[in-house]
């Protein structure tokens, strides 16, 4: 489990050359459907395949010790979409006729100038967006032939997720953060392992009882949303594996696997590592890359205590 301590290279979002940013900046997202009582100001990034949003501008370096500015959500785009504005309220609605009932997403601009700039940018992006026939199933997931798609629409996931679990089967967009920006089940479990699992022998290798894992997930859904030091680290470790296995789409899309395999063929170690890093930065969708970085960070913490946990 030895790995480089230089994980910072994966921290900041980097857009590939094939994924032009049409516009980025602040917009307000509606409280409707999100459980918020008012409009929330978020930072949006628009490309030809997606419109995603963050708490803050992701190009701004976080302060030392500050939280990682993860993607909070987004929508997939296709060329069936259209844009409607309501000037008096500075509202911007993106409409898609696809699906049984169609989709509609409403945002609010700060000024009229911003409103029409976003309208123009969205119209340009939709004109170059993938065809609606590339959208698969009910989650708005695009076939991974562009190398720059965002996997899934968090709005549709919220409306159509199975009622049996609020932890398992979440889209990658919401793997690490809940819609309100708080840490998810997976993120809390990773923090627990980093704090209490480093000295546990065989952590991540020894399996826990399947029923105990399912019980802990159920308890979380019923309100026990914090992990305490007395909990079995092996159970929490298997909870992490369980959540990752049940993601609705692969954390490492097929095109990204191909890029990594090609980079791995390079003989010289330094060049190989640099090529693999570039492959991750340039081909991984943003949520997938951040999830990979987060898992590697946890594994690096575990491996730094290999003399105690014997995870070499």
Tab-separated table of C-alpha atoms in Angstrom:
chain	number	residue	atom	x	y	z
A	1	UNK	CA	0.000	0.000	0.000
A	2	UNK	CA	2.914	2.347	-0.429
A	3	UNK	CA	1.970	5.494	-2.248
A	4	UNK	CA	3.261	8.972	-2.877
A	5	UNK	CA	2.605	11.605	-0.238
A	6	UNK	CA	2.082	14.122	-3.027
A	7	UNK	CA	-1.709	14.002	-3.224
A	8	UNK	CA	-2.117	17.758	-3.511
A	9	UNK	CA	-1.808	17.494	-7.293
A	10	UNK	CA	-5.332	16.095	-7.363
A	11	UNK	CA	-6.873	18.785	-5.145
A	12	UNK	CA	-7.823	21.486	-7.610
A	13	UNK	CA	-10.185	20.976	-10.545
A	14	UNK	CA	-8.628	21.048	-13.975
A	15	UNK	CA	-10.686	21.055	-17.138
A	16	UNK	CA	-9.489	19.027	-20.121
A	17	UNK	CA	-9.031	20.694	-23.470
A	18	UNK	CA	-12.096	18.885	-24.844
A	19	UNK	CA	-14.322	20.312	-22.107
A	20	UNK	CA	-14.438	24.062	-22.694
A	21	UNK	CA	-15.834	26.183	-19.881
A	22	UNK	CA	-18.505	28.401	-21.448
A	23	UNK	CA	-19.066	30.388	-18.277
A	24	UNK	CA	-18.425	30.253	-14.544
A	25	UNK	CA	-19.668	32.435	-11.744
A	26	UNK	CA	-22.270	32.847	-8.985
A	27	UNK	CA	-25.944	31.980	-9.298
A	28	UNK	CA	-28.645	31.310	-6.728
A	29	UNK	CA	-30.165	27.849	-6.548
A	30	UNK	CA	-33.815	27.482	-5.623
A	31	UNK	CA	-34.915	26.102	-2.282
A	32	UNK	CA	-37.623	24.149	-4.092
A	33	UNK	CA	-36.889	20.452	-3.923
A	34	UNK	CA	-33.748	20.832	-1.839
A	35	UNK	CA	-35.236	21.420	1.601
A	36	UNK	CA	-33.684	24.883	1.905
A	37	UNK	CA	-35.821	27.786	3.134
A	38	UNK	CA	-34.223	30.375	0.879
A	39	UNK	CA	-32.132	30.756	-2.241
A	40	UNK	CA	-28.521	29.665	-1.790
A	41	UNK	CA	-25.654	31.373	-3.576
A	42	UNK	CA	-23.314	28.871	-5.236
A	43	UNK	CA	-20.495	28.928	-7.784
A	44	UNK	CA	-21.481	27.357	-11.122
A	45	UNK	CA	-19.308	26.006	-13.944
A	46	UNK	CA	-20.869	25.410	-17.365
A	47	UNK	CA	-19.400	23.057	-19.985
A	48	UNK	CA	-20.990	21.408	-22.998
A	49	UNK	CA	-21.883	18.308	-20.966
A	50	UNK	CA	-22.831	19.650	-17.554
A	51	UNK	CA	-23.653	22.533	-15.250
A	52	UNK	CA	-22.141	21.808	-11.834
A	53	UNK	CA	-21.949	23.894	-8.688
A	54	UNK	CA	-19.684	24.335	-5.667
A	55	UNK	CA	-19.928	26.203	-2.370
A	56	UNK	CA	-17.242	28.633	-3.535
A	57	UNK	CA	-15.078	29.354	-6.562
A	58	UNK	CA	-13.025	26.118	-6.942
A	59	UNK	CA	-10.163	28.025	-8.568
A	60	UNK	CA	-9.498	29.761	-5.245
A	61	UNK	CA	-6.943	27.978	-3.106
A	62	UNK	CA	-8.422	26.873	0.249
A	63	UNK	CA	-6.964	28.315	3.436
A	64	UNK	CA	-4.642	26.074	5.405
A	65	UNK	CA	-6.758	23.590	7.293
A	66	UNK	CA	-9.867	24.600	5.358
A	67	UNK	CA	-12.412	22.196	3.940
A	68	UNK	CA	-12.011	20.836	0.412
A	69	UNK	CA	-14.415	22.651	-1.933
A	70	UNK	CA	-16.209	19.614	-3.344
A	71	UNK	CA	-18.829	19.534	-6.075
A	72	UNK	CA	-22.270	19.811	-4.463
A	73	UNK	CA	-24.312	18.788	-7.472
A	74	UNK	CA	-25.195	19.508	-11.053
A	75	UNK	CA	-27.234	18.588	-14.115
A	76	UNK	CA	-26.322	16.759	-17.292
A	77	UNK	CA	-26.900	18.628	-20.539
A	78	UNK	CA	-28.112	17.355	-23.893
A	79	UNK	CA	-29.028	19.081	-27.127
A	80	UNK	CA	-32.777	18.825	-26.502
A	81	UNK	CA	-32.569	21.564	-23.883
A	82	UNK	CA	-33.812	25.140	-24.099
A	83	UNK	CA	-33.520	28.245	-21.916
A	84	UNK	CA	-36.313	30.521	-20.692
A	85	UNK	CA	-35.787	33.720	-18.688
A	86	UNK	CA	-38.155	35.689	-16.480
A	87	UNK	CA	-36.656	39.145	-16.455
A	88	UNK	CA	-38.731	40.645	-13.629
A	89	UNK	CA	-37.436	38.070	-11.131
A	90	UNK	CA	-34.071	37.424	-12.815
A	91	UNK	CA	-34.984	33.730	-13.131
A	92	UNK	CA	-33.348	31.363	-15.578
A	93	UNK	CA	-34.984	28.001	-16.358
A	94	UNK	CA	-33.351	25.183	-18.328
A	95	UNK	CA	-35.949	22.851	-19.889
A	96	UNK	CA	-35.471	19.332	-21.243
A	97	UNK	CA	-38.332	17.468	-22.986
A	98	UNK	CA	-36.631	14.085	-22.467
A	99	UNK	CA	-38.227	11.506	-20.192
A	100	UNK	CA	-41.868	10.949	-19.286
A	101	UNK	CA	-42.378	14.295	-17.580
A	102	UNK	CA	-39.335	16.168	-18.792
A	103	UNK	CA	-36.910	18.104	-16.596
A	104	UNK	CA	-36.774	21.742	-15.556
A	105	UNK	CA	-34.150	23.498	-13.435
A	106	UNK	CA	-34.568	27.075	-12.222
A	107	UNK	CA	-31.728	29.352	-11.118
A	108	UNK	CA	-31.578	33.023	-10.191
A	109	UNK	CA	-29.057	35.636	-11.334
A	110	UNK	CA	-27.800	38.608	-9.323
A	111	UNK	CA	-28.241	41.152	-12.124
A	112	UNK	CA	-29.996	41.412	-15.486
A	113	UNK	CA	-26.594	41.507	-17.149
A	114	UNK	CA	-25.681	38.199	-15.504
A	115	UNK	CA	-29.073	36.775	-16.435
A	116	UNK	CA	-28.588	37.308	-20.155
A	117	UNK	CA	-24.914	36.350	-20.099
A	118	UNK	CA	-25.873	33.001	-18.575
A	119	UNK	CA	-28.726	32.612	-21.074
A	120	UNK	CA	-26.361	33.116	-23.995
A	121	UNK	CA	-23.715	30.807	-22.522
A	122	UNK	CA	-26.283	28.068	-21.841
A	123	UNK	CA	-27.659	28.291	-25.364
A	124	UNK	CA	-24.147	27.908	-26.783
A	125	UNK	CA	-23.428	24.949	-24.488
A	126	UNK	CA	-26.720	23.221	-25.330
A	127	UNK	CA	-26.037	23.641	-29.041
A	128	UNK	CA	-22.808	21.655	-28.595
A	129	UNK	CA	-24.113	19.240	-25.945
A	130	UNK	CA	-24.310	15.476	-26.586
A	131	UNK	CA	-27.400	14.106	-28.268
A	132	UNK	CA	-30.291	13.199	-25.984
A	133	UNK	CA	-30.103	9.610	-27.280
A	134	UNK	CA	-26.814	9.203	-25.398
A	135	UNK	CA	-28.612	9.577	-22.083
A	136	UNK	CA	-29.098	6.227	-20.382
A	137	UNK	CA	-31.851	5.141	-17.990
A	138	UNK	CA	-33.528	7.418	-15.446
A	139	UNK	CA	-30.476	9.062	-13.920
A	140	UNK	CA	-29.403	11.216	-16.845
A	141	UNK	CA	-26.047	9.429	-17.022
A	142	UNK	CA	-24.190	9.965	-20.264
A	143	UNK	CA	-22.304	7.225	-22.028
A	144	UNK	CA	-18.659	7.684	-21.204
A	145	UNK	CA	-17.418	8.502	-24.709
A	146	UNK	CA	-16.427	12.113	-24.089
A	147	UNK	CA	-14.020	11.723	-21.190
A	148	UNK	CA	-15.445	14.847	-19.604
A	149	UNK	CA	-18.996	13.982	-18.570
A	150	UNK	CA	-20.354	14.490	-15.086
A	151	UNK	CA	-21.943	11.235	-13.978
A	152	UNK	CA	-25.602	11.742	-13.174
A	153	UNK	CA	-28.016	14.487	-12.217
A	154	UNK	CA	-28.371	14.972	-8.484
A	155	UNK	CA	-31.845	16.421	-8.943
A	156	UNK	CA	-33.123	13.303	-10.689
A	157	UNK	CA	-31.355	11.063	-8.190
A	158	UNK	CA	-33.173	12.847	-5.386
A	159	UNK	CA	-36.574	12.325	-7.009
A	160	UNK	CA	-36.054	8.709	-8.089
A	161	UNK	CA	-33.687	7.186	-5.549
A	162	UNK	CA	-34.857	3.923	-3.940
A	163	UNK	CA	-36.568	4.521	-0.619
A	164	UNK	CA	-34.718	1.558	0.897
A	165	UNK	CA	-31.492	3.510	1.478
A	166	UNK	CA	-30.263	7.079	1.855
A	167	UNK	CA	-26.655	5.863	2.078
A	168	UNK	CA	-26.193	3.157	-0.537
A	169	UNK	CA	-26.592	3.836	-4.255
A	170	UNK	CA	-25.940	7.576	-4.158
A	171	UNK	CA	-24.483	9.092	-7.345
A	172	UNK	CA	-20.804	9.985	-7.365
A	173	UNK	CA	-21.755	13.673	-7.264
A	174	UNK	CA	-23.040	13.074	-3.730
A	175	UNK	CA	-20.530	10.463	-2.594
A	176	UNK	CA	-18.630	12.791	-0.251
A	177	UNK	CA	-21.065	15.603	0.511
A	178	UNK	CA	-24.793	15.767	1.099
A	179	UNK	CA	-26.899	18.250	-0.853
A	180	UNK	CA	-26.705	20.750	2.023
A	181	UNK	CA	-22.887	20.652	1.918
A	182	UNK	CA	-22.444	18.521	5.040
A	183	UNK	CA	-20.220	15.416	5.054
A	184	UNK	CA	-21.845	12.247	3.742
A	185	UNK	CA	-21.895	8.803	5.357
A	186	UNK	CA	-18.855	7.845	3.258
A	187	UNK	CA	-16.876	10.965	4.205
A	188	UNK	CA	-17.612	10.461	7.904
A	189	UNK	CA	-16.562	6.810	7.652
A	190	UNK	CA	-13.298	7.792	5.950
A	191	UNK	CA	-12.569	10.326	8.701
A	192	UNK	CA	-13.257	7.642	11.323
A	193	UNK	CA	-10.746	5.278	9.702
A	194	UNK	CA	-8.120	8.020	9.525
A	195	UNK	CA	-8.590	8.831	13.215
A	196	UNK	CA	-9.356	5.481	14.839
A	197	UNK	CA	-8.402	2.811	12.305
A	198	UNK	CA	-4.705	3.466	11.779
A	199	UNK	CA	-3.600	1.212	14.659
A	200	UNK	CA	-6.087	-1.611	14.025
A	201	UNK	CA	-4.373	-4.703	12.654
A	202	UNK	CA	-5.657	-5.746	9.239
A	203	UNK	CA	-7.861	-2.707	8.793
A	204	UNK	CA	-9.236	-2.767	5.209
A	205	UNK	CA	-8.050	-6.391	4.872
A	206	UNK	CA	-9.983	-8.312	7.518
A	207	UNK	CA	-13.704	-8.563	6.812
A	208	UNK	CA	-16.467	-7.731	9.263
A	209	UNK	CA	-19.792	-9.520	9.655
A	210	UNK	CA	-22.099	-8.571	6.767
A	211	UNK	CA	-25.074	-8.216	9.105
A	212	UNK	CA	-23.114	-5.779	11.286
A	213	UNK	CA	-22.326	-3.650	8.237
A	214	UNK	CA	-25.969	-3.583	7.164
A	215	UNK	CA	-27.039	-2.811	10.734
A	216	UNK	CA	-24.691	0.207	10.930
A	217	UNK	CA	-25.994	1.583	7.643
A	218	UNK	CA	-29.571	1.196	8.868
A	219	UNK	CA	-28.736	2.905	12.169
A	220	UNK	CA	-27.262	5.844	10.260
A	221	UNK	CA	-30.445	6.186	8.223
A	222	UNK	CA	-32.483	6.101	11.431
A	223	UNK	CA	-30.565	8.989	12.982
A	224	UNK	CA	-27.294	7.647	14.400
A	225	UNK	CA	-25.283	9.798	12.005
A	226	UNK	CA	-22.019	10.136	13.919
A	227	UNK	CA	-19.332	7.485	14.374
A	228	UNK	CA	-17.942	7.176	17.907
A	229	UNK	CA	-14.482	5.897	18.962
A	230	UNK	CA	-15.944	2.714	20.491
A	231	UNK	CA	-17.245	1.423	17.156
A	232	UNK	CA	-15.659	-1.565	15.419
A	233	UNK	CA	-13.192	-0.163	12.875
A	234	UNK	CA	-13.506	-3.291	10.721
A	235	UNK	CA	-17.259	-2.695	10.436
A	236	UNK	CA	-16.719	0.924	9.399
A	237	UNK	CA	-14.026	-0.155	6.926
A	238	UNK	CA	-16.433	-2.611	5.326
A	239	UNK	CA	-19.102	0.107	5.254
A	240	UNK	CA	-16.728	2.119	3.055
A	241	UNK	CA	-16.208	-0.852	0.725
A	242	UNK	CA	-19.958	-1.505	0.626
A	243	UNK	CA	-20.814	2.071	-0.353
A	244	UNK	CA	-18.126	2.125	-3.056
A	245	UNK	CA	-19.261	-1.219	-4.496
A	246	UNK	CA	-22.868	-0.021	-4.692
A	247	UNK	CA	-22.204	3.249	-6.522
A	248	UNK	CA	-24.608	3.445	-9.501
A	249	UNK	CA	-21.729	4.144	-11.891
A	250	UNK	CA	-18.096	3.103	-11.904
A	251	UNK	CA	-15.729	5.369	-9.917
A	252	UNK	CA	-13.210	4.809	-12.727
A	253	UNK	CA	-15.003	5.089	-16.108
A	254	UNK	CA	-13.834	2.909	-18.992
A	255	UNK	CA	-12.094	5.690	-20.921
A	256	UNK	CA	-10.180	6.668	-17.773
A	257	UNK	CA	-9.065	3.056	-17.279
A	258	UNK	CA	-7.700	3.063	-20.815
A	259	UNK	CA	-5.754	6.275	-20.192
A	260	UNK	CA	-4.310	4.901	-16.939
A	261	UNK	CA	-3.288	1.611	-18.557
A	262	UNK	CA	-1.521	3.448	-21.368
A	263	UNK	CA	0.315	5.614	-18.831
A	264	UNK	CA	1.305	2.545	-16.798
A	265	UNK	CA	3.086	1.054	-19.828
A	266	UNK	CA	5.783	3.742	-19.654
A	267	UNK	CA	9.057	2.183	-18.473
A	268	UNK	CA	10.703	5.041	-16.594
A	269	UNK	CA	9.134	5.384	-13.133
A	270	UNK	CA	9.097	9.183	-12.903
A	271	UNK	CA	7.619	9.564	-16.375
A	272	UNK	CA	5.082	6.825	-15.630
A	273	UNK	CA	3.905	8.535	-12.430
A	274	UNK	CA	3.622	11.896	-14.193
A	275	UNK	CA	1.682	10.313	-17.056
A	276	UNK	CA	-0.726	8.626	-14.639
A	277	UNK	CA	-1.237	11.895	-12.767
A	278	UNK	CA	-1.958	13.687	-16.045
A	279	UNK	CA	-4.373	10.930	-17.068
A	280	UNK	CA	-6.322	11.405	-13.848
A	281	UNK	CA	-6.382	15.197	-14.127
A	282	UNK	CA	-7.354	15.276	-17.789
A	283	UNK	CA	-9.732	12.324	-18.260
A	284	UNK	CA	-11.542	11.798	-14.961
A	285	UNK	CA	-14.879	13.585	-14.490
A	286	UNK	CA	-14.564	16.059	-11.621
A	287	UNK	CA	-16.590	14.091	-9.012
A	288	UNK	CA	-14.775	10.843	-9.853
A	289	UNK	CA	-11.381	12.503	-9.539
A	290	UNK	CA	-12.215	13.998	-6.157
A	291	UNK	CA	-13.547	10.665	-4.904
A	292	UNK	CA	-10.351	8.916	-6.023
A	293	UNK	CA	-8.222	11.600	-4.356
A	294	UNK	CA	-10.177	11.218	-1.123
A	295	UNK	CA	-9.829	7.422	-1.060
A	296	UNK	CA	-6.093	7.681	-1.769
A	297	UNK	CA	-5.732	10.192	1.060
A	298	UNK	CA	-7.330	7.743	3.492
A	299	UNK	CA	-5.177	4.857	2.223
A	300	UNK	CA	-2.043	6.972	2.564
A	301	UNK	CA	-2.935	7.703	6.191
A	302	UNK	CA	-3.484	3.989	6.866
A	303	UNK	CA	-0.249	2.969	5.133
A	304	UNK	CA	1.763	5.504	7.153
A	305	UNK	CA	1.028	3.323	10.229
A	306	UNK	CA	1.903	0.025	8.544
A	307	UNK	CA	4.148	-1.062	11.422
A	308	UNK	CA	1.061	-1.116	13.661
A	309	UNK	CA	-1.765	-2.161	11.351
A	310	UNK	CA	0.377	-4.425	9.119
A	311	UNK	CA	-1.198	-3.022	5.981
A	312	UNK	CA	1.919	-3.005	3.804
